[in-house]
Every structure is written in C-alpha cells, then in structure tokens.
Coordinates of C-alpha atoms in Angstrom, one line a residue:
M1 CA 0.0 0.0 0.0
D2 CA 1.5 3.4 -0.9
K3 CA 1.5 6.3 1.4
K4 CA -1.2 8.1 -0.5
S5 CA -3.7 5.2 -0.3
F6 CA -2.6 4.7 3.4
R7 CA -3.4 8.3 4.2
S8 CA -6.7 8.1 2.4
K9 CA -7.6 5.0 4.4
Q10 CA -6.8 6.7 7.6
V11 CA -8.9 9.6 6.6
S12 CA -11.8 7.3 5.6
S13 CA -11.5 5.4 8.8
G14 CA -11.5 8.6 10.8
G15 CA -14.6 9.7 8.9
N16 CA -16.3 6.4 9.7
K17 CA -15.6 6.7 13.3
K18 CA -16.9 10.3 13.3
G19 CA -19.9 9.3 11.6
M20 CA -20.6 6.4 13.9
K21 CA -20.2 8.8 17.0
N22 CA -22.7 11.1 15.3
A23 CA -25.3 8.3 14.7
G24 CA -25.1 7.3 18.3
F25 CA -25.5 11.0 19.3
I26 CA -28.5 11.3 17.1
A27 CA -30.1 8.1 18.4
L28 CA -29.7 9.5 22.0
V29 CA -31.3 12.7 21.0
I30 CA -34.3 10.8 19.4
L31 CA -34.7 8.6 22.5
M32 CA -34.9 11.8 24.7
G33 CA -37.4 13.3 22.3
L34 CA -39.7 10.4 22.7
I35 CA -39.5 10.4 26.3
V36 CA -40.4 14.0 26.4
F37 CA -43.1 13.5 23.8
A38 CA -44.5 10.6 25.7
S39 CA -44.6 12.7 28.9
L40 CA -46.1 15.7 27.3
G41 CA -48.3 14.0 24.7
Q42 CA -50.4 11.9 27.0
P43 CA -54.1 13.2 27.2
S44 CA -55.5 14.5 30.4
T45 CA -57.0 11.8 32.7
L46 CA -60.9 11.8 32.2
K47 CA -63.2 10.8 35.0
Q48 CA -64.8 7.4 34.5
V49 CA -68.6 7.3 34.9
S50 CA -71.4 4.6 34.4
F51 CA -73.1 4.3 31.0
S52 CA -76.6 4.5 32.6
D53 CA -75.6 7.9 34.3
V54 CA -74.5 9.3 31.0
I55 CA -77.9 8.3 29.4
S56 CA -80.0 9.6 32.2
R57 CA -78.2 13.0 32.3
A58 CA -78.2 13.2 28.4
N59 CA -81.9 12.7 28.3
K60 CA -82.3 15.6 30.9
G61 CA -80.3 17.9 28.7
E62 CA -77.2 18.2 31.0
I63 CA -74.8 16.8 28.5
E64 CA -73.6 19.0 25.5
K65 CA -71.8 16.4 23.5
I66 CA -70.9 12.8 23.4
T67 CA -68.0 11.6 21.3
I68 CA -68.2 7.9 20.2
K69 CA -64.8 6.1 19.3
G70 CA -66.0 2.5 18.9
N71 CA -67.5 1.6 22.2
A72 CA -65.7 4.3 24.2
L73 CA -67.4 7.6 25.0
E74 CA -66.2 10.9 25.9
I75 CA -68.6 13.4 27.5
T76 CA -68.6 17.0 27.4
K77 CA -71.0 18.5 29.9
K78 CA -73.0 21.7 29.4
G79 CA -70.9 24.8 29.8
E80 CA -67.6 23.0 29.0
D81 CA -65.5 23.1 26.0
K82 CA -63.7 19.8 26.2
P83 CA -64.5 16.3 27.4
S84 CA -64.1 15.8 31.3
E85 CA -65.7 12.3 31.6
K86 CA -65.6 9.0 29.9
S87 CA -67.6 5.9 29.7
N88 CA -68.2 2.7 27.7
K89 CA -71.4 1.5 25.9
E90 CA -72.2 -2.0 25.0
A91 CA -71.0 -3.4 21.8
G92 CA -73.3 -4.4 18.8
S93 CA -75.9 -1.6 19.2
S94 CA -76.2 2.2 18.8
I95 CA -76.4 4.6 21.8
Y96 CA -79.9 5.4 20.8
E97 CA -80.9 1.8 21.0
Q98 CA -79.3 1.6 24.5
G99 CA -81.7 4.4 25.9
L100 CA -80.6 7.8 24.5
T101 CA -84.0 9.6 23.6
N102 CA -82.9 13.3 23.7
R103 CA -82.2 14.1 20.0
N104 CA -80.8 17.5 20.9
T105 CA -77.7 15.9 22.4
N106 CA -74.8 16.4 20.0
V107 CA -73.5 12.8 19.1
D108 CA -70.3 12.7 17.3
V109 CA -69.4 9.2 16.0
R110 CA -65.8 8.9 14.9
A111 CA -64.0 5.9 13.2
D112 CA -62.5 3.2 15.4
T113 CA -58.8 3.7 15.7
G114 CA -58.1 0.8 17.8
G115 CA -56.0 -1.1 15.2
N116 CA -53.8 2.0 14.7
S117 CA -53.6 2.3 18.5
F118 CA -52.2 -1.1 18.7
W119 CA -49.4 -0.4 16.2
I120 CA -48.7 3.1 17.9
N121 CA -48.5 1.4 21.4
L122 CA -46.3 -1.4 19.9
A123 CA -43.9 1.1 18.3
S124 CA -43.8 3.2 21.5
G125 CA -42.7 0.1 23.3
I126 CA -40.2 -1.2 20.7
I127 CA -38.5 2.1 19.4
P128 CA -37.2 3.1 22.8
V129 CA -35.8 -0.4 23.2
I130 CA -34.0 -0.2 19.8
L131 CA -32.6 3.4 20.7
I132 CA -31.4 2.3 24.1
S133 CA -29.7 -0.8 22.5
I134 CA -28.0 1.6 19.9
V135 CA -26.8 3.8 22.6
L136 CA -25.5 1.1 24.6
F137 CA -23.8 -0.4 21.5
F138 CA -21.8 2.8 20.9
M139 CA -21.0 3.2 24.6
L140 CA -19.6 -0.3 24.6
R141 CA -17.6 0.3 21.3
S142 CA -16.2 3.5 22.7
A143 CA -15.1 1.6 25.7
Q144 CA -13.6 -1.1 23.4
G145 CA -11.7 1.7 21.5
Q146 CA -10.2 3.0 24.7
G147 CA -9.0 -0.5 25.5
N148 CA -7.5 -0.9 22.1
Q149 CA -5.8 2.5 22.5
A150 CA -4.4 1.2 25.9
M151 CA -3.2 -1.9 24.1
S152 CA -1.4 0.2 21.4
F153 CA 0.5 2.2 24.1
G154 CA 3.6 0.2 23.1
K155 CA 3.4 0.9 19.4
S156 CA 6.0 3.1 17.6
K157 CA 5.1 6.8 17.2
A158 CA 7.7 7.1 14.3
R159 CA 6.5 9.3 11.3
L160 CA 6.9 7.8 7.9
Y161 CA 8.2 10.0 5.2
G162 CA 9.3 9.1 1.7
N163 CA 6.5 10.2 -0.7
E164 CA 6.7 14.0 -0.4
K165 CA 6.7 16.2 -3.5
D166 CA 9.3 18.5 -2.1
K167 CA 12.0 16.0 -1.1
V168 CA 15.2 17.2 0.4
T169 CA 18.3 16.2 -1.6
F170 CA 22.1 16.9 -1.1
K171 CA 21.9 19.9 -3.6
D172 CA 19.4 21.6 -1.1
I173 CA 22.2 21.5 1.6
A174 CA 25.2 23.8 1.2
G175 CA 28.6 22.9 3.0
S176 CA 29.2 19.7 4.8
D177 CA 31.0 18.1 1.8
E178 CA 32.8 15.5 3.7
A179 CA 29.7 14.4 5.4
K180 CA 27.9 14.2 2.1
I181 CA 30.6 11.9 0.7
D182 CA 30.3 9.5 3.7
L183 CA 26.4 9.5 3.3
Q184 CA 26.5 9.2 -0.4
E185 CA 27.7 5.5 0.1
V186 CA 24.5 4.9 2.2
V187 CA 22.5 6.4 -0.8
E188 CA 24.4 4.1 -3.2
F189 CA 23.7 0.9 -1.0
L190 CA 20.0 1.7 -0.8
K191 CA 19.7 2.2 -4.5
Y192 CA 22.1 -0.7 -5.7
P193 CA 22.6 -3.2 -2.9
K194 CA 23.7 -5.9 -5.2
K195 CA 26.7 -3.7 -6.5
F196 CA 28.1 -4.0 -2.9
E197 CA 27.0 -7.5 -2.1
S198 CA 28.8 -8.8 -5.4
V199 CA 32.1 -7.9 -4.0
G200 CA 31.4 -8.9 -0.4
A201 CA 31.0 -5.5 0.9
K202 CA 28.6 -4.7 3.7
I203 CA 27.3 -1.1 4.4
P204 CA 27.6 0.1 7.9
K205 CA 24.2 -0.8 9.8
G206 CA 24.4 2.5 11.7
V207 CA 25.7 6.0 10.8
L208 CA 26.0 8.4 13.7
L209 CA 25.9 12.2 12.9
V210 CA 27.7 14.2 15.4
G211 CA 27.9 18.0 15.5
P212 CA 26.9 21.1 17.3
P213 CA 23.2 22.1 17.4
G214 CA 21.9 23.6 14.2
T215 CA 24.5 22.3 11.8
G216 CA 22.0 20.2 9.7
K217 CA 22.2 16.7 11.0
T218 CA 18.4 16.1 10.6
M219 CA 18.4 17.8 7.2
L220 CA 21.2 15.5 6.1
A221 CA 19.3 12.4 7.2
R222 CA 16.3 13.6 5.2
A223 CA 18.5 14.2 2.2
V224 CA 19.7 10.6 2.4
A225 CA 16.3 9.4 2.3
G226 CA 15.4 11.8 -0.6
E227 CA 18.5 10.8 -2.7
A228 CA 17.8 7.2 -2.3
N229 CA 14.0 7.5 -2.8
A230 CA 13.4 5.3 0.2
P231 CA 11.0 5.4 3.0
F232 CA 12.2 7.4 6.1
F233 CA 11.0 6.6 9.6
S234 CA 11.8 9.6 11.9
I235 CA 11.3 9.4 15.6
S236 CA 13.0 11.4 18.6
G237 CA 14.8 9.5 21.3
S238 CA 12.7 11.0 23.9
E239 CA 9.6 9.4 22.3
F240 CA 10.7 5.9 23.4
V241 CA 10.8 7.0 27.2
E242 CA 7.6 6.8 29.0
M243 CA 6.7 6.4 32.9
F244 CA 5.9 2.7 32.4
V245 CA 8.8 0.4 32.2
G246 CA 9.0 -1.7 29.1
V247 CA 7.0 0.8 26.8
G248 CA 10.2 2.1 25.3
A249 CA 11.5 -1.4 24.4
S250 CA 8.2 -2.2 22.9
R251 CA 8.2 0.8 20.8
V252 CA 11.7 -0.2 19.5
R253 CA 10.5 -3.5 18.6
D254 CA 7.5 -2.2 16.7
L255 CA 9.6 0.4 15.0
F256 CA 12.1 -2.1 13.6
A257 CA 9.4 -4.4 12.6
K258 CA 7.8 -1.8 10.5
A259 CA 11.1 -0.9 9.0
K260 CA 11.8 -4.5 7.9
K261 CA 8.3 -4.7 6.1
N262 CA 9.2 -1.4 4.3
A263 CA 12.9 -2.3 3.5
P264 CA 15.0 -1.0 2.0
C265 CA 14.4 2.1 4.2
I266 CA 16.0 4.4 6.8
I267 CA 15.4 4.8 10.5
F268 CA 16.3 8.1 11.8
I269 CA 16.6 8.6 15.6
D270 CA 17.0 12.3 16.6
E271 CA 18.7 13.0 19.8
I272 CA 19.6 9.5 20.6
D273 CA 21.4 10.6 23.6
A274 CA 18.0 10.7 25.4
V275 CA 18.1 6.9 25.5
G276 CA 21.6 6.0 24.5
R277 CA 23.5 7.4 27.5
K278 CA 26.1 5.3 29.2
R279 CA 24.4 2.5 31.4
G280 CA 24.9 2.7 35.1
S281 CA 24.9 6.6 34.8
G282 CA 21.5 7.0 36.3
M283 CA 19.7 6.2 39.6
G284 CA 17.4 3.3 38.2
G285 CA 20.0 0.7 38.0
G286 CA 19.3 -2.1 35.6
H287 CA 15.7 -1.7 35.6
D288 CA 15.8 1.9 34.5
E289 CA 13.4 2.5 31.5
R290 CA 16.1 4.2 29.5
E291 CA 18.5 1.3 30.0
Q292 CA 15.8 -1.2 28.9
T293 CA 15.0 0.9 25.8
L294 CA 18.9 1.0 25.0
N295 CA 19.2 -2.6 25.4
Q296 CA 16.4 -3.2 23.0
I297 CA 18.0 -1.0 20.6
L298 CA 21.3 -2.7 20.8
V299 CA 19.7 -6.1 20.3
E300 CA 17.7 -5.0 17.1
M301 CA 20.5 -3.3 15.6
D302 CA 22.8 -6.3 16.0
G303 CA 20.1 -8.7 15.0
F304 CA 19.3 -7.6 11.7
E305 CA 18.5 -10.3 9.0
Q306 CA 20.9 -10.4 6.1
G307 CA 19.5 -8.5 3.1
T308 CA 16.9 -6.4 4.9
N309 CA 18.5 -3.2 3.7
V310 CA 17.5 -1.2 6.8
I311 CA 20.0 1.4 7.8
V312 CA 19.8 3.4 11.2
L313 CA 20.9 7.0 11.1
A314 CA 21.0 8.8 14.6
A315 CA 21.9 12.5 15.4
T316 CA 23.4 13.8 18.7
N317 CA 25.5 16.7 19.8
R318 CA 26.6 14.6 22.8
A319 CA 28.5 11.8 21.5
D320 CA 30.7 11.7 24.5
V321 CA 27.9 10.5 26.9
L322 CA 26.7 7.6 24.4
D323 CA 27.2 4.0 25.5
A324 CA 30.2 2.3 24.1
A325 CA 28.1 -0.6 22.8
L326 CA 26.2 1.7 20.5
Q327 CA 29.4 2.7 18.8
R328 CA 31.0 -0.7 18.3
P329 CA 31.2 -2.3 14.8
G330 CA 27.9 -3.9 13.9
R331 CA 25.8 -1.1 15.3
F332 CA 26.9 2.5 14.8
D333 CA 30.1 1.6 13.2
R334 CA 30.5 4.9 11.2
K335 CA 30.7 8.4 12.8
V336 CA 30.2 11.4 10.5
S337 CA 31.3 14.7 12.1
I338 CA 29.3 17.8 11.0
D339 CA 31.1 20.9 12.1
L340 CA 30.2 24.5 12.0
P341 CA 30.5 25.8 8.5
D342 CA 33.6 27.8 7.3
R343 CA 33.4 31.1 5.4
K344 CA 33.0 29.5 2.0
D345 CA 30.2 27.2 3.4
R346 CA 28.5 30.0 5.1
E347 CA 28.2 32.0 1.9
A348 CA 26.8 29.0 0.1
I349 CA 24.3 28.5 2.8
L350 CA 23.2 32.2 2.8
K351 CA 22.7 32.1 -0.9
I352 CA 20.4 29.1 -0.5
H353 CA 18.3 30.7 2.2
F354 CA 18.2 34.0 0.2
E355 CA 17.4 32.3 -3.1
K356 CA 13.8 32.8 -3.0
K357 CA 13.8 36.1 -1.3
P358 CA 14.1 39.6 -3.3
L359 CA 17.4 41.0 -2.7
A360 CA 18.6 44.5 -3.4
K361 CA 21.8 44.8 -5.6
N362 CA 23.7 46.4 -2.7
V363 CA 23.3 43.3 -0.5
N364 CA 26.8 41.7 0.1
L365 CA 26.4 38.1 1.2
D366 CA 30.1 37.5 1.1
A367 CA 30.7 40.1 3.8
L368 CA 28.0 38.8 5.8
A369 CA 29.6 35.3 5.5
A370 CA 32.9 36.9 6.7
K371 CA 31.2 38.5 9.9
T372 CA 29.2 35.4 10.8
A373 CA 32.1 33.2 12.0
G374 CA 31.0 30.6 14.4
S375 CA 27.3 30.7 13.1
S376 CA 25.5 27.4 12.4
G377 CA 23.3 26.8 9.5
A378 CA 20.2 27.4 11.6
D379 CA 21.7 30.8 12.6
L380 CA 22.2 31.7 9.0
M381 CA 18.6 30.6 8.2
N382 CA 17.4 32.7 11.0
I383 CA 19.3 35.8 9.8
A384 CA 17.8 35.4 6.4
N385 CA 14.2 35.2 7.8
E386 CA 14.7 38.1 10.1
S387 CA 16.0 40.1 7.2
A388 CA 12.7 39.4 5.3
I389 CA 10.6 40.3 8.4
I390 CA 12.6 43.7 8.8
A391 CA 11.8 44.5 5.1
A392 CA 8.2 43.7 5.4
R393 CA 7.8 45.6 8.6
N394 CA 9.3 48.7 6.8
N395 CA 7.0 48.0 3.8
R396 CA 9.9 47.4 1.4
K397 CA 9.6 45.1 -1.7
E398 CA 13.3 44.2 -1.5
I399 CA 15.6 43.3 1.3
T400 CA 18.3 45.8 1.6
Q401 CA 21.8 45.8 3.1
A402 CA 20.5 47.6 6.1
D403 CA 17.8 44.9 6.7
V404 CA 20.4 42.2 6.5
T405 CA 22.9 44.0 9.0
G406 CA 20.0 44.7 11.3
A407 CA 18.9 40.9 11.2
F408 CA 22.5 39.9 11.8
E409 CA 22.8 42.1 14.9
K410 CA 19.6 41.1 16.1
V411 CA 20.3 37.5 15.9
A412 CA 24.1 37.9 17.2
I413 CA 23.7 40.4 20.1
G414 CA 19.9 40.7 20.6
P415 CA 17.3 43.4 19.6
E416 CA 17.7 47.0 20.5
R417 CA 15.7 48.3 23.5
K418 CA 15.4 51.9 22.7
S419 CA 12.3 52.1 25.0
K420 CA 14.6 51.7 28.0
V421 CA 15.4 55.1 29.4
M422 CA 18.6 55.8 31.3
N423 CA 19.5 58.8 33.0
E424 CA 22.6 61.0 32.1
K425 CA 24.6 59.4 34.8
E426 CA 23.9 55.9 33.8
K427 CA 24.6 56.8 30.2
E428 CA 28.0 58.2 31.0
I429 CA 28.9 55.1 33.2
T430 CA 27.8 52.8 30.2
A431 CA 29.8 54.9 27.8
Y432 CA 33.1 54.6 30.0
H433 CA 32.3 50.9 30.3
E434 CA 32.0 50.2 26.6
A435 CA 34.8 52.7 25.8
G436 CA 37.0 50.5 28.2
H437 CA 36.3 47.4 26.5
A438 CA 36.9 48.8 23.2
L439 CA 40.2 50.6 23.9
V440 CA 41.7 47.5 25.7
G441 CA 40.6 45.2 22.8
H442 CA 42.0 47.8 20.3
V443 CA 45.4 48.1 21.8
L444 CA 46.2 44.4 22.7
P445 CA 47.8 42.7 19.8
D446 CA 46.1 39.3 19.9
S447 CA 42.5 40.6 20.5
D448 CA 39.8 40.5 17.8
P449 CA 39.2 43.7 15.8
I450 CA 36.4 45.9 17.3
H451 CA 33.2 45.7 15.0
K452 CA 30.8 48.0 16.8
V453 CA 30.4 49.9 20.1
T454 CA 27.1 50.9 21.4
I455 CA 25.4 52.3 24.5
I456 CA 21.9 51.3 23.3
P457 CA 20.7 48.5 25.4
R458 CA 20.5 45.2 23.6
G459 CA 19.1 42.0 24.8
R460 CA 19.9 41.9 28.6
T461 CA 22.9 44.2 28.5
G462 CA 23.0 47.9 28.9
G463 CA 25.5 48.4 26.0
V464 CA 27.7 46.1 23.7
T465 CA 31.2 46.1 22.5
W466 CA 31.2 43.8 19.7
S467 CA 34.6 42.0 18.5
I468 CA 34.6 39.8 15.3
P469 CA 37.6 37.8 14.3
A470 CA 39.0 38.7 11.1
E471 CA 39.2 35.2 9.8
D472 CA 37.9 31.7 10.9
K473 CA 40.1 30.1 13.6
S474 CA 40.4 26.4 14.6
Y475 CA 43.0 27.1 17.3
H476 CA 43.5 29.7 20.1
S477 CA 46.8 30.4 21.9
I478 CA 47.4 31.4 25.5
R479 CA 48.2 35.0 24.3
E480 CA 44.8 35.2 22.6
F481 CA 42.9 34.0 25.7
K482 CA 44.8 36.4 28.0
D483 CA 44.0 39.3 25.6
V484 CA 40.3 38.1 25.5
L485 CA 40.4 38.1 29.4
A486 CA 41.8 41.6 29.6
R487 CA 39.3 43.0 27.1
A488 CA 36.4 41.4 29.1
L489 CA 37.7 43.1 32.2
G490 CA 38.2 46.5 30.4
G491 CA 34.8 47.8 31.2
R492 CA 35.1 47.2 35.0
I493 CA 38.6 48.6 35.1
A494 CA 37.6 51.7 33.1
E495 CA 34.8 52.3 35.8
E496 CA 37.4 51.9 38.5
V497 CA 39.9 54.2 36.9
I498 CA 37.3 57.0 36.4
Y499 CA 35.2 56.7 39.6
G500 CA 37.4 54.8 42.0
A501 CA 37.4 51.3 43.1
D502 CA 34.4 51.7 45.7
R503 CA 32.1 53.1 43.1
V504 CA 32.3 50.4 40.4
T505 CA 28.7 49.2 39.4
T506 CA 26.9 45.9 38.7
G507 CA 27.2 46.5 34.9
A508 CA 30.3 44.2 34.6
G509 CA 28.4 41.2 36.0
S510 CA 28.3 39.3 33.0
D511 CA 31.8 40.3 32.0
L512 CA 33.2 39.0 35.1
Q513 CA 31.4 35.7 34.7
T514 CA 32.6 35.3 31.3
A515 CA 36.2 35.9 32.3
A516 CA 35.8 33.5 35.3
E517 CA 34.6 30.7 33.1
L518 CA 37.3 31.3 30.4
A519 CA 40.1 31.3 33.0
R520 CA 39.0 28.2 34.6
D521 CA 38.6 26.5 31.2
M522 CA 42.1 27.5 30.4
V523 CA 43.4 25.9 33.5
V524 CA 41.0 22.7 33.8
N525 CA 40.4 21.8 30.3
Q526 CA 43.1 23.3 28.1
G527 CA 46.3 22.7 30.3
M528 CA 47.2 26.4 30.0
G529 CA 48.0 27.0 33.7
T530 CA 51.4 28.1 34.9
K531 CA 52.0 25.4 37.6
L532 CA 49.7 23.0 36.0
R533 CA 50.8 23.3 32.4
D534 CA 49.9 20.5 30.1
Q535 CA 47.6 18.9 32.6
V536 CA 43.7 18.7 32.4
F537 CA 41.0 17.9 34.9
H538 CA 38.0 17.6 33.0
V539 CA 34.9 15.9 34.6
D540 CA 32.5 14.3 32.2
E541 CA 29.1 15.9 33.0
G542 CA 27.2 12.9 31.6
L543 CA 28.2 10.6 34.4
M544 CA 25.8 11.5 37.2
M545 CA 26.6 8.8 39.5
E546 CA 30.3 9.3 39.1
R547 CA 29.9 13.0 39.9
M548 CA 27.8 12.2 42.9
I549 CA 30.3 9.7 44.3
H550 CA 33.6 11.2 43.1
E551 CA 32.9 14.8 42.5
R552 CA 36.3 15.3 41.1
R553 CA 39.2 13.3 40.0
Y554 CA 41.9 15.4 41.8
S555 CA 43.0 16.1 45.3
D556 CA 42.1 19.1 47.5
E557 CA 45.6 20.4 47.1
T558 CA 45.3 20.4 43.2
A559 CA 41.9 22.2 43.6
K560 CA 43.6 24.8 45.7
I561 CA 46.2 25.2 43.0
I562 CA 43.6 25.4 40.2
D563 CA 41.9 28.2 42.1
D564 CA 45.2 30.2 42.5
E565 CA 45.9 29.7 38.8
V566 CA 42.4 31.1 37.9
E567 CA 42.9 34.0 40.2
S568 CA 46.3 34.7 38.8
L569 CA 44.9 34.8 35.2
I570 CA 42.1 37.3 36.4
T571 CA 44.4 39.4 38.4
E572 CA 46.8 39.6 35.5
A573 CA 44.2 40.3 33.0
A574 CA 42.9 43.3 35.3
R575 CA 46.4 44.7 35.7
R576 CA 47.1 44.7 31.8
A577 CA 43.6 46.3 31.2
R578 CA 44.4 49.0 33.8
E579 CA 47.8 49.7 32.4
V580 CA 46.4 50.2 29.0
I581 CA 43.4 52.5 30.0
K582 CA 45.7 54.7 32.2
A583 CA 48.3 55.0 29.4
N584 CA 45.5 56.1 26.9
R585 CA 43.1 57.9 29.2
G586 CA 42.6 60.8 26.7
K587 CA 41.4 58.3 24.1
L588 CA 39.1 56.8 26.5
E589 CA 37.5 60.1 27.2
E590 CA 37.2 60.9 23.4
L591 CA 35.5 57.5 22.7
K592 CA 33.3 58.1 25.7
D593 CA 32.3 61.5 24.3
R594 CA 31.6 60.1 20.8
L595 CA 29.3 57.4 22.2
L596 CA 27.2 59.9 24.3
K597 CA 26.9 62.0 21.2
K598 CA 26.0 59.2 18.6
E599 CA 25.0 56.2 20.9
T600 CA 26.5 53.7 18.2
V601 CA 30.1 53.9 16.7
E602 CA 31.0 51.6 13.8
A603 CA 34.4 49.9 13.3
E604 CA 35.7 52.7 10.9
E605 CA 34.9 55.3 13.4
V606 CA 36.3 53.4 16.3
L607 CA 39.6 53.1 14.4
E608 CA 39.6 56.9 13.8
V609 CA 39.0 57.8 17.4
L610 CA 41.6 55.3 18.7
E611 CA 44.2 56.2 16.2
G612 CA 47.5 56.8 18.1
T613 CA 47.0 54.7 21.0
K614 CA 50.0 53.1 22.4
M615 CA 50.8 49.7 24.1
P616 CA 52.6 50.3 27.5
A617 CA 55.4 48.0 28.2
T618 CA 54.0 46.9 31.5
A619 CA 50.9 45.5 29.7
Q620 CA 52.9 43.3 27.4
L621 CA 53.2 39.5 28.1

C-alpha cells in the first residue's frame, strides 16, 4: 500500500468513526425526544362514569356532546369546551338503541382507531428499546476503543516520510561536503545493494551524525532518504521513554518491525542521547526505563536479518555520553562529524536561504559570511528570515543591506531596546564601560578587531562592544585567551579608573562571569595554567553517579592550585587592562564623548577615534 492510499484509508477510517459517533448521538437525541413527547403528549385523565348515568343526564339535557370512538365515550357537559368524563357502551348496538332519547344531544361518531393504537403502542414500546440498544452499543464500542488504545500504548510513534513532493536532496544543503561523501555511500547501497554485495561489501548498519546544534544533522538524514528515494522513519529518542517500564523497548521492537516490512528504508533517531547514555549513569539501576530501551536498540541493531537493507541514522550533539556498545562495529560503526560551516560554506548556505527572497543589488552576502564566523546553518537561516521580516515591517519590496545588517545584529547580540530610558549618569557610566572594552581590545595585539560599540541596550545588556575575528580560527593560543580576558575586564577597570574602586557598578556582572569561566577552562580543560601546564582535569558531566560519588578526579591540594591559577589569570588580566586604560586615558574620554553623542560607533569610526593609542610595556606579556 503506498503512502497516499494509506493516508486516504486513515482519513476514511477517521470519517467512519466520526459518523458512527454522530449516529449514536442522534439516536440518543431521538430517545430523549420520545421520552419528552410521551410525557407531554399523554391526554389528560378523564373521570370514569357509568353508562346509565350518562344516558340519564343526556336525556335531561345536562350533556352538551358525546363523542363515540368504537365503544368508548367521551362526555362534554353543558358549559364546557372539552370532554371531562368517559364511559363505555355495549358493543353491537347504537347509543340510541341503548336508551338515549334526547335528539338535541350532540352525538359525534368517529372511526374506530383501535387498530392504529395497537401499532402506535407497539412502536412506542419497541422504538425506545431499539434506541437504548444503539446507545449502549456505541458506549461499549467507545469503551472497546479505549481498550485498544491502551493496548497500542507500546506501538511506535515514528513518522513515515518518503513520498513527499518537495523532497530534500544533497543539492539543497550547502557545505558539509565530507559528510555528504560518507552519506553518499549509504545512498548508493540503498539504490544498488547488489553492487556492494557482489564484492562482499557490507554497508554500515548504523551511521551516527555528530555535531553542534543547528549544523543540519536532521536535514542531512532527510537528504539521504530523498536521494535514495526510500521510506524514512523519523522518531526522537525522547519518544521511546515513558513512565511505564517496558514501553520504550516495545516501541523499539515495533519500529524495527515496521522498517523491515518497508525495506529498503532508513530509520532516523534524533537526539539519541536521550536513551543512549552510558548504562549505569542513572539512579534506576538495571531496571531503568532508558536502559531497557537502550538494550532493545542494541539487540535490534545487531540482530538485523541479512538482506533487509535497513539502515539506522542517528543524530546527537553529545557523542561523549553515548554508551560504548552503541558505537562498536555492527551497530553505529560509522561516525560522521558535521562541524560549523567555514566562510565558504556560510556564503553558500546564505545563498540558498536568500534564493527565493527579493534581494537588493547592494546586499553583500560575502561580507555577511565573513562576519558570521561561528554561526551554524540554523543561525544563518534565522538571519535570512529576520531580514525578510524587517523588510516587510518597513513596507519594502526588497531586502536591503540595512535589513540584513539589522537582522545579523539582532540574532548575534539581541534586539535594540530603545524604549529603556537611562538617566544621564547611567549613560555616562555605560559609555565609559564600553569605551574601556573597546580601548583594551584595540590596543592588545592578539585581540579580535572591534566591529561596533553601542550604549543602546540590547538583549539583557546595557551596552555592547562587539568584536569579530578577522578570519575563521580552529586554534587559540594562550596569548589570545589572555587578551580576551583583559578585554572582558576592560569595562570594570574603566569604571574603577574614572570613579574609584569603591564606586564600580553591577554592569560588569556578565563580563566577570565570562572571564571566570574562560580562565577556569584554560586551567582545567586546556592545560594552560602556569603550575599545572599540560595537565587537564575535565569531569564528564554525563556521568551523574560518578559525579555524585567522586565529584572530582583530583585532590584538594590540586583544587587549591587550580583556584590560585584562575585567580592569577584574572588578576593579570585586570592589571594589563588597567595599564592600557591609564596609558590612553585621553582616547578613553574621546571615545566616551563620541558614544554619548552618537550612541553607536561603527568599526571605521572606532579606528579613527583610537588612532595613535599606545601599548605600554607593563601591559605586554
């Protein structure tokens, strides 16, 4: 059955269920109507009197009308509009033959409806029974449906793709050339399995896509299915985990059973670290639901039947926490790394995202690619979308360079908050603070160039000094990190130099946190300390039990040395920033005045203002 007919069958089934529910509701309404009609439609109770009394009063002229229906009589007395009494005459003779002599009495003889009354009585007795039976039938059917739903609790919730008109292919994904080459083999195997089997080659049963968030792991998996024109079962790792133990394992079994029926196909498990973490890392022991689900995944992957042509793709940005059994040969035996795009790839990605958007001629995507170092594909897509939103908000038919720049800055450092009002003193403090960052960053030789300085609040900050590397970097030296530390402390030190150590503000809170984290990372993870050079003390955050039992893998004496190393780096950075600011106090004042006047100073103007600054010998490393 193809996907289209499967969908139509689902729609038809859903329509039948809806129609059956409506029928039950209508039956219930009819039943209630009959009950109301029966209660309201009953004639009023007439007083039963003897036939002789009726004849006697009629002959005396006390009765206005006698209505005869078969042998039944309804009597309307003088002065009344409707019958109030009833009686019965003898069968076989008329009322006159039985004693009525007053010809002035109005006698109304009507046809005998006794036969119809029988059928009406029969229907009124049977129809409610039928309607009640229908209502009970639908109630029981609904209860049975709930039972079936409970029984299907362990069924897989994977979505099936593969017959969409707008399939994703490798040409729709820019960059990631090395990953495409590795995945192209998967495509070739799905298309031409005999080509590999004829030479005894076996395609990897599992391919693990590893990379930072937003780098396109899910999109690449969709592209593999699109290129191979194969069914694509997609599910998140978290969808296996439920509060009931065993449900996850049941869903794994159901998913792989469906995949084998649709082979050749692809199973894609997104965020597999939700269930694939190292066993023994949680509190649940061997009966933990995640571990049971992981065990079932391991069994299913290693127990594939020969020739089923089912390939498992999985994505994660935490490969370090995955269980070793997942990555051994026979399961996920191939790991494809998807890194952040370089400048060339960023430009190609931007062109794809701007392809269907009307761009003005002055838009320079190459310059935008140069400024977006460290951005993922998702970030670049967001910039393109924000550019279109800004253009539409300003009633423009084309996206201009100003729109692209505004979108980039909004995504990178947050939206401007011009509605936040600062008094003149706060503006001056902010101007000194940002000027301090810019001055230190400009003077120190291994710091990134200053891109923009502003005292307009953005995001959660009161102002921003924005540094962008001149080119993509894969490695960073100790000198670079030390210059970054000094630049981060430049704002706090500028406040200290101008106002005094006891009048510094809370505006440097995030800067101090950034500096402390960077300094500790240098010592603990990068081996860049002085006394602990070339030693690392990294603790795996994924091993919860190990962190609870052994919080760290080094002694208290080593921890004290680490703290001293971090303090030394922060102290040195503050000293260097102070020397730079004192040696260039005039330039600090000049940049502060420019910020108070214009609020935002671009890179060219920053260079113009800070031209002639000097690097004091005491600030050199």
